mmCIF file of C-alpha atoms and ligand atoms in Angstrom:
data_model
loop_
_atom_site.group_PDB
_atom_site.id
_atom_site.type_symbol
_atom_site.label_atom_id
_atom_site.label_comp_id
_atom_site.label_asym_id
_atom_site.label_seq_id
_atom_site.Cartn_x
_atom_site.Cartn_y
_atom_site.Cartn_z
ATOM 1 C CA MET A 1 0.000 0.000 0.000
ATOM 2 C CA GLN A 2 2.704 2.454 1.011
ATOM 3 C CA GLN A 3 4.600 1.735 -2.169
ATOM 4 C CA MET A 4 1.460 2.171 -4.236
ATOM 5 C CA ALA A 5 0.830 5.529 -2.555
ATOM 6 C CA GLY A 6 4.362 6.527 -3.490
ATOM 7 C CA ARG A 7 3.970 5.779 -7.162
ATOM 8 C CA ALA A 8 0.398 6.941 -7.800
ATOM 9 C CA GLY A 9 0.047 10.250 -9.635
ATOM 10 C CA ALA A 10 -2.184 11.577 -6.908
ATOM 11 C CA VAL A 11 -3.517 10.655 -3.498
ATOM 12 C CA LEU A 12 -7.218 11.074 -2.655
ATOM 13 C CA ARG A 13 -7.971 11.049 1.065
ATOM 14 C CA ILE A 14 -11.571 10.611 2.164
ATOM 15 C CA ASP A 15 -12.212 11.385 5.811
ATOM 16 C CA LEU A 16 -15.014 9.148 7.087
ATOM 17 C CA GLN A 17 -14.841 10.736 10.530
ATOM 18 C CA ALA A 18 -15.660 14.068 8.895
ATOM 19 C CA VAL A 19 -18.630 12.384 7.141
ATOM 20 C CA ARG A 20 -19.783 11.114 10.543
ATOM 21 C CA ASN A 21 -19.378 14.555 12.129
ATOM 22 C CA ASN A 22 -21.315 16.148 9.274
ATOM 23 C CA TYR A 23 -24.102 13.614 9.738
ATOM 24 C CA ARG A 24 -24.259 14.484 13.452
ATOM 25 C CA LEU A 25 -24.470 18.187 12.684
ATOM 26 C CA LEU A 26 -27.325 17.679 10.202
ATOM 27 C CA ARG A 27 -29.168 15.382 12.599
ATOM 28 C CA SER A 28 -28.845 17.948 15.390
ATOM 29 C CA LYS A 29 -30.523 20.512 13.117
ATOM 30 C CA LEU A 30 -33.343 18.098 12.287
ATOM 31 C CA GLY A 31 -34.756 17.616 15.770
ATOM 32 C CA ALA A 32 -37.318 14.812 15.658
ATOM 33 C CA ALA A 33 -37.084 14.250 11.903
ATOM 34 C CA GLN A 34 -34.947 11.370 10.677
ATOM 35 C CA CYS A 35 -31.748 11.983 8.771
ATOM 36 C CA GLY A 36 -31.259 9.770 5.727
ATOM 37 C CA ALA A 37 -28.433 10.012 3.221
ATOM 38 C CA ALA A 38 -28.120 10.387 -0.549
ATOM 39 C CA VAL A 39 -25.394 7.923 -1.559
ATOM 40 C CA LYS A 40 -26.140 7.911 -5.293
ATOM 41 C CA ALA A 41 -23.287 8.070 -7.799
ATOM 42 C CA ASP A 42 -21.041 6.073 -5.451
ATOM 43 C CA ALA A 43 -21.734 8.537 -2.614
ATOM 44 C CA TYR A 44 -20.835 11.457 -4.887
ATOM 45 C CA GLY A 45 -17.667 9.673 -5.937
ATOM 46 C CA LEU A 46 -16.404 8.995 -2.417
ATOM 47 C CA GLY A 47 -17.344 5.300 -2.198
ATOM 48 C CA ALA A 48 -20.930 4.239 -1.469
ATOM 49 C CA VAL A 49 -19.933 1.245 0.657
ATOM 50 C CA PRO A 50 -17.471 2.848 3.125
ATOM 51 C CA VAL A 51 -19.562 6.032 3.336
ATOM 52 C CA SER A 52 -22.839 4.144 3.902
ATOM 53 C CA ARG A 53 -21.231 1.907 6.508
ATOM 54 C CA ALA A 54 -19.887 4.930 8.382
ATOM 55 C CA LEU A 55 -23.357 6.519 8.296
ATOM 56 C CA LEU A 56 -24.970 3.263 9.393
ATOM 57 C CA GLU A 57 -22.719 3.346 12.441
ATOM 58 C CA GLU A 58 -24.092 6.818 13.211
ATOM 59 C CA GLY A 59 -27.651 5.492 13.098
ATOM 60 C CA CYS A 60 -28.623 6.296 9.504
ATOM 61 C CA ARG A 61 -31.315 3.865 8.274
ATOM 62 C CA HIS A 62 -32.504 5.503 5.031
ATOM 63 C CA PHE A 63 -30.218 5.445 2.010
ATOM 64 C CA PHE A 64 -31.079 6.982 -1.362
ATOM 65 C CA VAL A 65 -29.564 6.017 -4.704
ATOM 66 C CA ALA A 66 -30.659 6.930 -8.230
ATOM 67 C CA HIS A 67 -30.472 3.603 -10.067
ATOM 68 C CA LEU A 68 -31.611 0.080 -9.285
ATOM 69 C CA ASP A 69 -28.114 -1.220 -10.016
ATOM 70 C CA GLU A 70 -26.640 1.110 -7.412
ATOM 71 C CA ALA A 71 -29.077 -0.303 -4.865
ATOM 72 C CA ILE A 72 -28.303 -3.905 -5.820
ATOM 73 C CA ALA A 73 -24.576 -3.228 -5.395
ATOM 74 C CA LEU A 74 -25.055 -1.610 -1.990
ATOM 75 C CA ARG A 75 -27.624 -4.053 -0.571
ATOM 76 C CA PRO A 76 -25.205 -6.785 0.639
ATOM 77 C CA HIS A 77 -23.240 -4.178 2.620
ATOM 78 C CA LEU A 78 -26.159 -2.925 4.708
ATOM 79 C CA PRO A 79 -28.382 -4.821 7.148
ATOM 80 C CA ASP A 80 -32.043 -5.337 6.263
ATOM 81 C CA GLN A 81 -33.251 -2.709 8.733
ATOM 82 C CA ALA A 82 -31.499 -0.105 6.581
ATOM 83 C CA ALA A 83 -33.822 0.876 3.725
ATOM 84 C CA ILE A 84 -32.396 1.534 0.265
ATOM 85 C CA TYR A 85 -34.590 3.732 -1.923
ATOM 86 C CA VAL A 86 -34.179 3.989 -5.677
ATOM 87 C CA MET A 87 -35.086 7.534 -6.703
ATOM 88 C CA HIS A 88 -35.602 6.774 -10.387
ATOM 89 C CA GLY A 89 -38.055 4.058 -9.441
ATOM 90 C CA SER A 90 -38.288 0.891 -11.458
ATOM 91 C CA PRO A 91 -37.603 0.747 -15.164
ATOM 92 C CA LEU A 92 -40.893 -0.739 -16.393
ATOM 93 C CA GLY A 93 -40.731 -4.535 -16.251
ATOM 94 C CA TYR A 94 -38.053 -4.716 -13.549
ATOM 95 C CA GLU A 95 -40.324 -4.338 -10.504
ATOM 96 C CA ALA A 96 -39.719 -7.888 -9.231
ATOM 97 C CA GLU A 97 -35.997 -7.125 -8.892
ATOM 98 C CA PHE A 98 -36.849 -4.692 -6.115
ATOM 99 C CA LEU A 99 -38.379 -7.482 -4.051
ATOM 100 C CA GLU A 100 -35.565 -9.878 -4.819
ATOM 101 C CA HIS A 101 -32.966 -7.338 -3.660
ATOM 102 C CA ARG A 102 -35.044 -5.767 -0.892
ATOM 103 C CA CYS A 103 -34.917 -2.282 -2.387
ATOM 104 C CA ILE A 104 -37.727 0.266 -2.328
ATOM 105 C CA PRO A 105 -38.729 2.264 -5.392
ATOM 106 C CA VAL A 106 -39.618 5.921 -5.517
ATOM 107 C CA LEU A 107 -42.657 5.906 -7.815
ATOM 108 C CA ASN A 108 -42.568 8.941 -10.067
ATOM 109 C CA SER A 109 -45.374 8.405 -12.560
ATOM 110 C CA ALA A 110 -48.798 6.871 -12.987
ATOM 111 C CA ALA A 111 -47.177 4.079 -15.021
ATOM 112 C CA GLN A 112 -44.741 3.252 -12.216
ATOM 113 C CA ILE A 113 -47.568 3.243 -9.666
ATOM 114 C CA LEU A 114 -49.641 0.948 -11.866
ATOM 115 C CA ALA A 115 -46.774 -1.507 -12.361
ATOM 116 C CA TRP A 116 -46.017 -1.563 -8.620
ATOM 117 C CA ARG A 117 -49.670 -2.231 -7.800
ATOM 118 C CA ALA A 118 -49.777 -5.012 -10.388
ATOM 119 C CA LEU A 119 -46.801 -6.711 -8.730
ATOM 120 C CA ALA A 120 -48.481 -6.317 -5.322
ATOM 121 C CA GLU A 121 -51.625 -7.915 -6.705
ATOM 122 C CA GLN A 122 -49.608 -10.815 -8.052
ATOM 123 C CA LYS A 123 -47.772 -11.248 -4.708
ATOM 124 C CA GLN A 124 -50.992 -10.748 -2.726
ATOM 125 C CA GLN A 125 -49.350 -8.247 -0.378
ATOM 126 C CA ALA A 126 -48.859 -4.496 -0.099
ATOM 127 C CA LEU A 127 -45.364 -3.523 -1.216
ATOM 128 C CA PRO A 128 -43.324 -0.629 0.223
ATOM 129 C CA ALA A 129 -42.781 2.476 -1.899
ATOM 130 C CA ILE A 130 -42.230 6.203 -1.778
ATOM 131 C CA ILE A 131 -44.305 8.370 -4.079
ATOM 132 C CA GLN A 132 -42.684 11.509 -5.462
ATOM 133 C CA LEU A 133 -44.673 14.637 -6.176
ATOM 134 C CA ASP A 134 -43.484 17.460 -8.377
ATOM 135 C CA SER A 135 -43.858 20.604 -6.275
ATOM 136 C CA GLY A 136 -42.353 22.891 -8.901
ATOM 137 C CA MET A 137 -39.014 21.632 -10.171
ATOM 138 C CA SER A 138 -40.554 19.922 -13.230
ATOM 139 C CA ARG A 139 -38.092 17.052 -13.130
ATOM 140 C CA MET A 140 -39.503 14.007 -11.344
ATOM 141 C CA GLY A 141 -42.741 12.895 -9.769
ATOM 142 C CA LEU A 142 -46.483 13.308 -10.243
ATOM 143 C CA SER A 143 -47.782 16.758 -11.102
ATOM 144 C CA SER A 144 -50.619 18.195 -9.003
ATOM 145 C CA GLU A 145 -53.050 17.199 -11.760
ATOM 146 C CA GLU A 146 -51.697 13.647 -11.864
ATOM 147 C CA VAL A 147 -52.076 13.393 -8.092
ATOM 148 C CA GLN A 148 -55.757 14.336 -8.421
ATOM 149 C CA THR A 149 -56.267 11.698 -11.121
ATOM 150 C CA TRP A 150 -54.495 9.106 -9.008
ATOM 151 C CA LEU A 151 -56.491 9.932 -5.860
ATOM 152 C CA ALA A 152 -59.722 9.669 -7.843
ATOM 153 C CA GLU A 153 -58.985 6.070 -8.841
ATOM 154 C CA PRO A 154 -60.886 3.538 -6.752
ATOM 155 C CA GLY A 155 -58.436 1.665 -4.525
ATOM 156 C CA TYR A 156 -55.656 4.063 -5.517
ATOM 157 C CA ILE A 157 -53.508 3.036 -2.568
ATOM 158 C CA ARG A 158 -54.284 -0.692 -2.704
ATOM 159 C CA GLY A 159 -51.120 -2.725 -2.938
ATOM 160 C CA ILE A 160 -48.902 0.203 -1.953
ATOM 161 C CA ASP A 161 -47.394 0.327 1.502
ATOM 162 C CA LEU A 162 -46.778 4.072 1.220
ATOM 163 C CA GLN A 163 -43.758 4.924 3.361
ATOM 164 C CA TYR A 164 -43.273 8.558 2.437
ATOM 165 C CA LEU A 165 -44.507 11.198 0.087
ATOM 166 C CA MET A 166 -41.501 13.024 -1.192
ATOM 167 C CA SER A 167 -40.616 16.046 -3.257
ATOM 168 C CA HIS A 168 -37.423 17.893 -4.135
ATOM 169 C CA LEU A 169 -36.481 21.562 -3.823
ATOM 170 C CA ALA A 170 -35.155 23.425 -6.839
ATOM 171 C CA CYS A 171 -33.550 26.474 -5.181
ATOM 172 C CA ALA A 172 -32.843 25.459 -1.582
ATOM 173 C CA GLU A 173 -29.237 26.724 -1.418
ATOM 174 C CA ASP A 174 -30.573 30.246 -2.038
ATOM 175 C CA GLN A 175 -32.395 30.899 1.230
ATOM 176 C CA ALA A 176 -34.079 34.083 0.008
ATOM 177 C CA HIS A 177 -35.540 32.441 -3.095
ATOM 178 C CA PRO A 178 -39.366 32.673 -3.098
ATOM 179 C CA MET A 179 -39.565 29.244 -4.755
ATOM 180 C CA ASN A 180 -38.689 27.549 -1.439
ATOM 181 C CA ARG A 181 -41.901 28.726 0.267
ATOM 182 C CA HIS A 182 -43.895 28.139 -2.877
ATOM 183 C CA GLN A 183 -42.751 24.506 -3.113
ATOM 184 C CA LEU A 184 -43.382 24.040 0.605
ATOM 185 C CA GLN A 185 -46.988 25.230 0.231
ATOM 186 C CA THR A 186 -47.574 23.037 -2.828
ATOM 187 C CA PHE A 187 -46.125 20.001 -1.057
ATOM 188 C CA LYS A 188 -48.206 20.618 2.068
ATOM 189 C CA ALA A 189 -51.409 21.004 0.056
ATOM 190 C CA LEU A 190 -50.828 17.708 -1.772
ATOM 191 C CA ARG A 191 -49.845 15.928 1.399
ATOM 192 C CA ALA A 192 -53.001 17.064 3.171
ATOM 193 C CA GLN A 193 -54.878 14.751 0.814
ATOM 194 C CA LEU A 194 -53.057 11.719 2.194
ATOM 195 C CA PRO A 195 -53.226 12.293 5.934
ATOM 196 C CA GLY A 196 -51.041 10.150 8.144
ATOM 197 C CA CYS A 197 -48.444 9.476 5.500
ATOM 198 C CA GLY A 198 -44.779 10.293 6.223
ATOM 199 C CA ALA A 199 -43.158 13.070 4.235
ATOM 200 C CA SER A 200 -39.678 13.926 2.977
ATOM 201 C CA LEU A 201 -38.705 17.197 1.322
ATOM 202 C CA ALA A 202 -35.290 18.481 2.400
ATOM 203 C CA ASN A 203 -31.964 17.810 0.741
ATOM 204 C CA SER A 204 -28.818 19.238 2.399
ATOM 205 C CA SER A 205 -29.708 22.856 1.765
ATOM 206 C CA GLY A 206 -33.348 22.228 2.646
ATOM 207 C CA ILE A 207 -32.310 21.249 6.183
ATOM 208 C CA PHE A 208 -30.931 24.779 6.618
ATOM 209 C CA LEU A 209 -34.215 26.393 5.532
ATOM 210 C CA GLY A 210 -35.692 25.682 8.945
ATOM 211 C CA SER A 211 -37.970 23.206 10.648
ATOM 212 C CA ASP A 212 -40.930 23.869 8.305
ATOM 213 C CA PHE A 213 -38.962 22.005 5.669
ATOM 214 C CA HIS A 214 -37.939 19.003 7.789
ATOM 215 C CA PHE A 215 -41.108 16.866 7.882
ATOM 216 C CA ASP A 216 -40.295 13.221 8.819
ATOM 217 C CA LEU A 217 -37.163 12.425 6.833
ATOM 218 C CA ALA A 218 -34.388 14.475 5.225
ATOM 219 C CA ARG A 219 -32.206 13.275 2.334
ATOM 220 C CA PRO A 220 -28.896 15.151 2.511
ATOM 221 C CA GLY A 221 -26.034 14.277 0.209
ATOM 222 C CA ALA A 222 -23.606 17.091 -0.556
ATOM 223 C CA ALA A 223 -23.369 18.516 2.979
ATOM 224 C CA LEU A 224 -22.374 15.091 4.314
ATOM 225 C CA TYR A 225 -19.445 15.256 1.906
ATOM 226 C CA GLY A 226 -18.363 18.720 3.021
ATOM 227 C CA VAL A 227 -20.045 20.886 0.390
ATOM 228 C CA ALA A 228 -21.351 24.250 1.624
ATOM 229 C CA PRO A 229 -25.159 23.979 1.954
ATOM 230 C CA VAL A 230 -26.019 27.688 2.034
ATOM 231 C CA ALA A 231 -24.887 30.053 -0.713
ATOM 232 C CA GLY A 232 -23.050 33.123 0.518
ATOM 233 C CA GLN A 233 -22.602 31.897 4.081
ATOM 234 C CA PRO A 234 -19.651 30.310 5.918
ATOM 235 C CA ASN A 235 -19.598 26.538 5.483
ATOM 236 C CA PRO A 236 -20.512 24.740 8.727
ATOM 237 C CA MET A 237 -19.570 21.320 7.311
ATOM 238 C CA GLN A 238 -16.196 19.624 7.781
ATOM 239 C CA ALA A 239 -14.016 19.011 4.742
ATOM 240 C CA VAL A 240 -14.137 15.351 3.703
ATOM 241 C CA VAL A 241 -11.997 15.279 0.549
ATOM 242 C CA HIS A 242 -8.280 15.988 0.295
ATOM 243 C CA LEU A 243 -6.526 15.577 -3.034
ATOM 244 C CA GLN A 244 -2.789 15.819 -3.603
ATOM 245 C CA GLY A 245 -1.037 15.488 -6.959
ATOM 246 C CA ARG A 246 2.570 14.582 -7.535
ATOM 247 C CA VAL A 247 5.231 16.630 -9.255
ATOM 248 C CA ILE A 248 6.784 14.518 -12.017
ATOM 249 C CA GLN A 249 9.070 17.079 -13.652
ATOM 250 C CA THR A 250 10.184 20.699 -13.465
ATOM 251 C CA ARG A 251 11.900 22.895 -16.063
ATOM 252 C CA GLU A 252 13.082 26.456 -16.501
ATOM 253 C CA ILE A 253 11.774 28.308 -19.534
ATOM 254 C CA PHE A 254 12.915 31.528 -21.198
ATOM 255 C CA PRO A 255 10.644 34.574 -21.451
ATOM 256 C CA GLY A 256 8.059 34.164 -24.196
ATOM 257 C CA THR A 257 7.990 30.355 -24.054
ATOM 258 C CA GLY A 258 4.577 28.717 -24.498
ATOM 259 C CA VAL A 259 3.240 25.996 -22.179
ATOM 260 C CA GLY A 260 0.861 23.107 -22.890
ATOM 261 C CA TYR A 261 -1.525 22.261 -25.741
ATOM 262 C CA GLY A 262 -2.171 25.288 -27.913
ATOM 263 C CA LEU A 263 0.535 27.212 -26.040
ATOM 264 C CA THR A 264 -2.274 29.197 -24.391
ATOM 265 C CA TRP A 265 0.082 30.605 -21.752
ATOM 266 C CA ARG A 266 3.438 32.264 -22.330
ATOM 267 C CA SER A 267 5.988 33.202 -19.708
ATOM 268 C CA GLN A 268 6.684 36.908 -19.270
ATOM 269 C CA GLN A 269 10.080 36.240 -17.734
ATOM 270 C CA LEU A 270 12.437 33.431 -16.921
ATOM 271 C CA SER A 271 10.053 30.980 -15.215
ATOM 272 C CA ARG A 272 9.979 27.577 -13.596
ATOM 273 C CA ILE A 273 7.231 25.171 -14.613
ATOM 274 C CA ALA A 274 6.231 22.080 -12.628
ATOM 275 C CA THR A 275 4.291 19.255 -14.273
ATOM 276 C CA VAL A 276 1.879 17.375 -11.974
ATOM 277 C CA ALA A 277 0.454 13.934 -12.751
ATOM 278 C CA VAL A 278 -3.266 14.828 -12.669
ATOM 279 C CA GLY A 279 -5.374 15.761 -15.670
ATOM 280 C CA TYR A 280 -8.913 15.986 -16.937
ATOM 281 C CA ALA A 281 -9.086 12.184 -17.199
ATOM 282 C CA ASP A 282 -8.861 12.268 -13.398
ATOM 283 C CA GLY A 283 -11.673 14.789 -13.112
ATOM 284 C CA TRP A 284 -9.355 17.757 -12.766
ATOM 285 C CA MET A 285 -11.483 19.832 -15.092
ATOM 286 C CA ARG A 286 -10.171 21.333 -18.295
ATOM 287 C CA SER A 287 -12.104 24.497 -17.441
ATOM 288 C CA LEU A 288 -9.419 25.099 -14.777
ATOM 289 C CA SER A 289 -6.933 25.790 -17.601
ATOM 290 C CA ASN A 290 -5.069 29.055 -16.877
ATOM 291 C CA ARG A 291 -7.454 29.639 -13.944
ATOM 292 C CA GLY A 292 -6.946 27.088 -11.196
ATOM 293 C CA LEU A 293 -5.000 27.723 -8.011
ATOM 294 C CA VAL A 294 -3.184 25.013 -6.026
ATOM 295 C CA GLN A 295 -0.766 24.997 -3.094
ATOM 296 C CA ILE A 296 2.761 23.719 -2.730
ATOM 297 C CA ALA A 297 4.179 23.684 0.803
ATOM 298 C CA GLY A 298 1.476 26.162 1.790
ATOM 299 C CA GLN A 299 2.281 28.551 -1.060
ATOM 300 C CA THR A 300 -0.432 29.311 -3.633
ATOM 301 C CA VAL A 301 0.594 28.886 -7.272
ATOM 302 C CA HIS A 302 -1.249 29.273 -10.572
ATOM 303 C CA MET A 303 -2.135 26.599 -13.058
ATOM 304 C CA VAL A 304 -0.778 27.758 -16.403
ATOM 305 C CA GLY A 305 -1.542 26.389 -19.842
ATOM 306 C CA ASN A 306 -4.327 24.013 -20.769
ATOM 307 C CA VAL A 307 -5.134 21.022 -18.590
ATOM 308 C CA SER A 308 -4.002 17.839 -20.381
ATOM 309 C CA MET A 309 -5.551 14.400 -20.063
ATOM 310 C CA ASP A 310 -2.913 13.237 -17.572
ATOM 311 C CA THR A 311 -1.094 16.380 -16.448
ATOM 312 C CA ILE A 312 -1.341 19.992 -15.389
ATOM 313 C CA THR A 313 1.407 22.602 -15.456
ATOM 314 C CA LEU A 314 2.073 25.143 -12.713
ATOM 315 C CA ASP A 315 4.064 28.349 -12.601
ATOM 316 C CA VAL A 316 6.299 27.601 -9.616
ATOM 317 C CA SER A 317 8.841 30.368 -10.208
ATOM 318 C CA GLN A 318 8.362 31.595 -6.625
ATOM 319 C CA VAL A 319 8.620 28.172 -4.961
ATOM 320 C CA ALA A 320 11.853 26.936 -3.390
ATOM 321 C CA ILE A 321 13.343 24.097 -5.434
ATOM 322 C CA GLU A 322 13.429 21.755 -2.424
ATOM 323 C CA HIS A 323 9.604 21.589 -2.571
ATOM 324 C CA LEU A 324 9.634 20.658 -6.252
ATOM 325 C CA GLN A 325 11.536 17.401 -6.369
ATOM 326 C CA PRO A 326 9.905 14.592 -8.368
ATOM 327 C CA GLY A 327 7.363 12.947 -6.074
ATOM 328 C CA ALA A 328 6.655 16.153 -4.133
ATOM 329 C CA LEU A 329 2.972 16.612 -3.322
ATOM 330 C CA VAL A 330 0.834 19.524 -4.434
ATOM 331 C CA ASP A 331 -2.436 20.302 -2.620
ATOM 332 C CA LEU A 332 -5.264 20.353 -5.153
ATOM 333 C CA ILE A 333 -8.250 20.047 -2.782
ATOM 334 C CA SER A 334 -7.518 20.929 0.838
ATOM 335 C CA ASP A 335 -8.855 22.822 3.841
ATOM 336 C CA THR A 336 -7.549 26.040 2.261
ATOM 337 C CA ASN A 337 -8.564 25.185 -1.313
ATOM 338 C CA THR A 338 -11.978 23.680 -0.723
ATOM 339 C CA VAL A 339 -14.043 21.696 -3.172
ATOM 340 C CA ASP A 340 -16.400 24.700 -3.392
ATOM 341 C CA GLN A 341 -13.504 27.024 -4.273
ATOM 342 C CA VAL A 342 -12.163 24.620 -6.900
ATOM 343 C CA ALA A 343 -15.674 24.361 -8.363
ATOM 344 C CA ALA A 344 -16.019 28.144 -8.571
ATOM 345 C CA LYS A 345 -12.698 28.355 -10.453
ATOM 346 C CA ALA A 346 -13.843 25.553 -12.773
ATOM 347 C CA LYS A 347 -17.158 27.390 -13.366
ATOM 348 C CA THR A 348 -19.173 24.501 -12.008
ATOM 349 C CA ILE A 349 -20.558 23.262 -8.679
ATOM 350 C CA ALA A 350 -18.830 21.180 -6.012
ATOM 351 C CA TYR A 351 -21.167 18.262 -6.812
ATOM 352 C CA GLU A 352 -19.608 17.955 -10.257
ATOM 353 C CA ILE A 353 -16.052 18.154 -8.906
ATOM 354 C CA LEU A 354 -16.780 15.338 -6.432
ATOM 355 C CA THR A 355 -18.621 13.046 -8.837
ATOM 356 C CA SER A 356 -15.856 13.523 -11.438
ATOM 357 C CA LEU A 357 -13.029 12.424 -9.140
ATOM 358 C CA GLY A 358 -11.101 9.858 -11.114
ATOM 359 C CA MET A 359 -10.307 6.200 -10.720
ATOM 360 C CA ARG A 360 -6.519 6.517 -11.041
ATOM 361 C CA TYR A 361 -6.005 8.058 -7.626
ATOM 362 C CA GLN A 362 -4.528 6.185 -4.723
ATOM 363 C CA ARG A 363 -7.550 6.251 -2.430
ATOM 364 C CA GLU A 364 -7.081 6.362 1.319
ATOM 365 C CA TYR A 365 -9.875 6.334 3.851
ATOM 366 C CA LEU A 366 -9.331 8.066 7.182
ATOM 367 C CA GLY A 367 -11.443 7.222 10.207
ATOM 368 C CA GLN A 368 -12.117 3.662 9.073
ATOM 369 C CA THR A 369 -13.486 1.192 11.585
ATOM 370 C CA GLU A 370 -14.121 -2.544 11.345
ATOM 371 C CA HIS A 371 -17.680 -1.652 10.291
ATOM 372 C CA THR A 372 -16.650 0.520 7.361
ATOM 373 C CA THR A 373 -14.232 -2.034 5.955
ATOM 374 C CA ALA A 374 -16.722 -4.952 6.188
HETATM 375 C C1 LIG B 401 -29.411 14.173 -5.019
HETATM 376 C C2 LIG B 401 -30.712 14.311 -4.321
HETATM 377 C C3 LIG B 401 -30.735 14.592 -2.951
HETATM 378 C C4 LIG B 401 -29.512 15.020 -2.178
HETATM 379 O O1 LIG B 401 -29.244 16.380 -2.511
HETATM 380 P P1 LIG B 401 -28.050 17.224 -1.881
HETATM 381 O O2 LIG B 401 -28.231 18.571 -2.466
HETATM 382 O O3 LIG B 401 -26.800 16.577 -2.320
HETATM 383 O O4 LIG B 401 -28.209 17.191 -0.404
HETATM 384 C C5 LIG B 401 -31.969 14.548 -2.308
HETATM 385 N N1 LIG B 401 -33.104 14.270 -3.000
HETATM 386 C C6 LIG B 401 -33.112 14.030 -4.326
HETATM 387 C C7 LIG B 401 -34.389 13.740 -5.020
HETATM 388 C C8 LIG B 401 -31.919 14.065 -5.034
HETATM 389 O O5 LIG B 401 -31.929 13.855 -6.354
#
């Protein structure tokens, strides 16, 4: 392992204790409501199994993925009392797989509801499901009109063991956005027609909108992984991801020398360039070309030239040569260069930085216990 870490182009450290601490913070905000976890897309690229096992240890019993295959992969790693919900619901014709793998669909359309009820009829038992309502995002779930049609069907709930009604917020990270209240009112009005049913609305940012948004179950993802949940405010979450790339070569270049594909950057004076073994194939976005900032031995340096598939180039003219030997580590994502800051430089959001993190990194998990390695 040590040797592997030494030869990998970059080292990705994922701090499971920070994930646990973030879960505790979110749960403390939620009061009586339960705190689930969105672990779709391999827990935003951080590893669905170790992350889910760490959250399980903290008492999390509701896990959300997007695809059936993600749920099937995760199921053997979680005990049966931990529910795994598939937010896309069942592709039509695959409903029986949910029973076989003990996964619960989020039903998003009349067709999905119908197919789930047909399976229940065949099995002669009510089957667990969440039903998603569209409260204004226009992405997933039944529209208000479709809810009325559904409720008007005789025996509309027959065969469905309805665990939660759920909806998703479109603008929750912007606390002043009027859409938050609007979606809350729409969700409440729809829910009033199914009294006694559990409800789930809040993602990470939704938790910070206040207790009106908490209902019975929250579904945070990003905040668990250290992403700032509220735009324009200090981030209360602990950093989870640390990424360090390795210097593989340095060179001195004369004034006017171009660097990288297209020679999009030229030195103004005698300069030193360091090449680091991380590129866009590793999720270090090409949009960071001539924009990104990284740190070497605590000193901030600029990315210069275009990002290559396997490398980036840095202007390290101001860095002492002892910090630039082949194998030296450069901080790409750190406590001082957070995933949110990197995302802003890359003109994207932290979610995309995390879910793009590549497969060539040496991955190290901090805060592992016997439960997270099982
Ligand atoms: C991804 C997702 C979440 C988690 O959102 P975060 O912003 O990462 O907290 C919750 N609910 C739904 C429906 C989602 O798609």
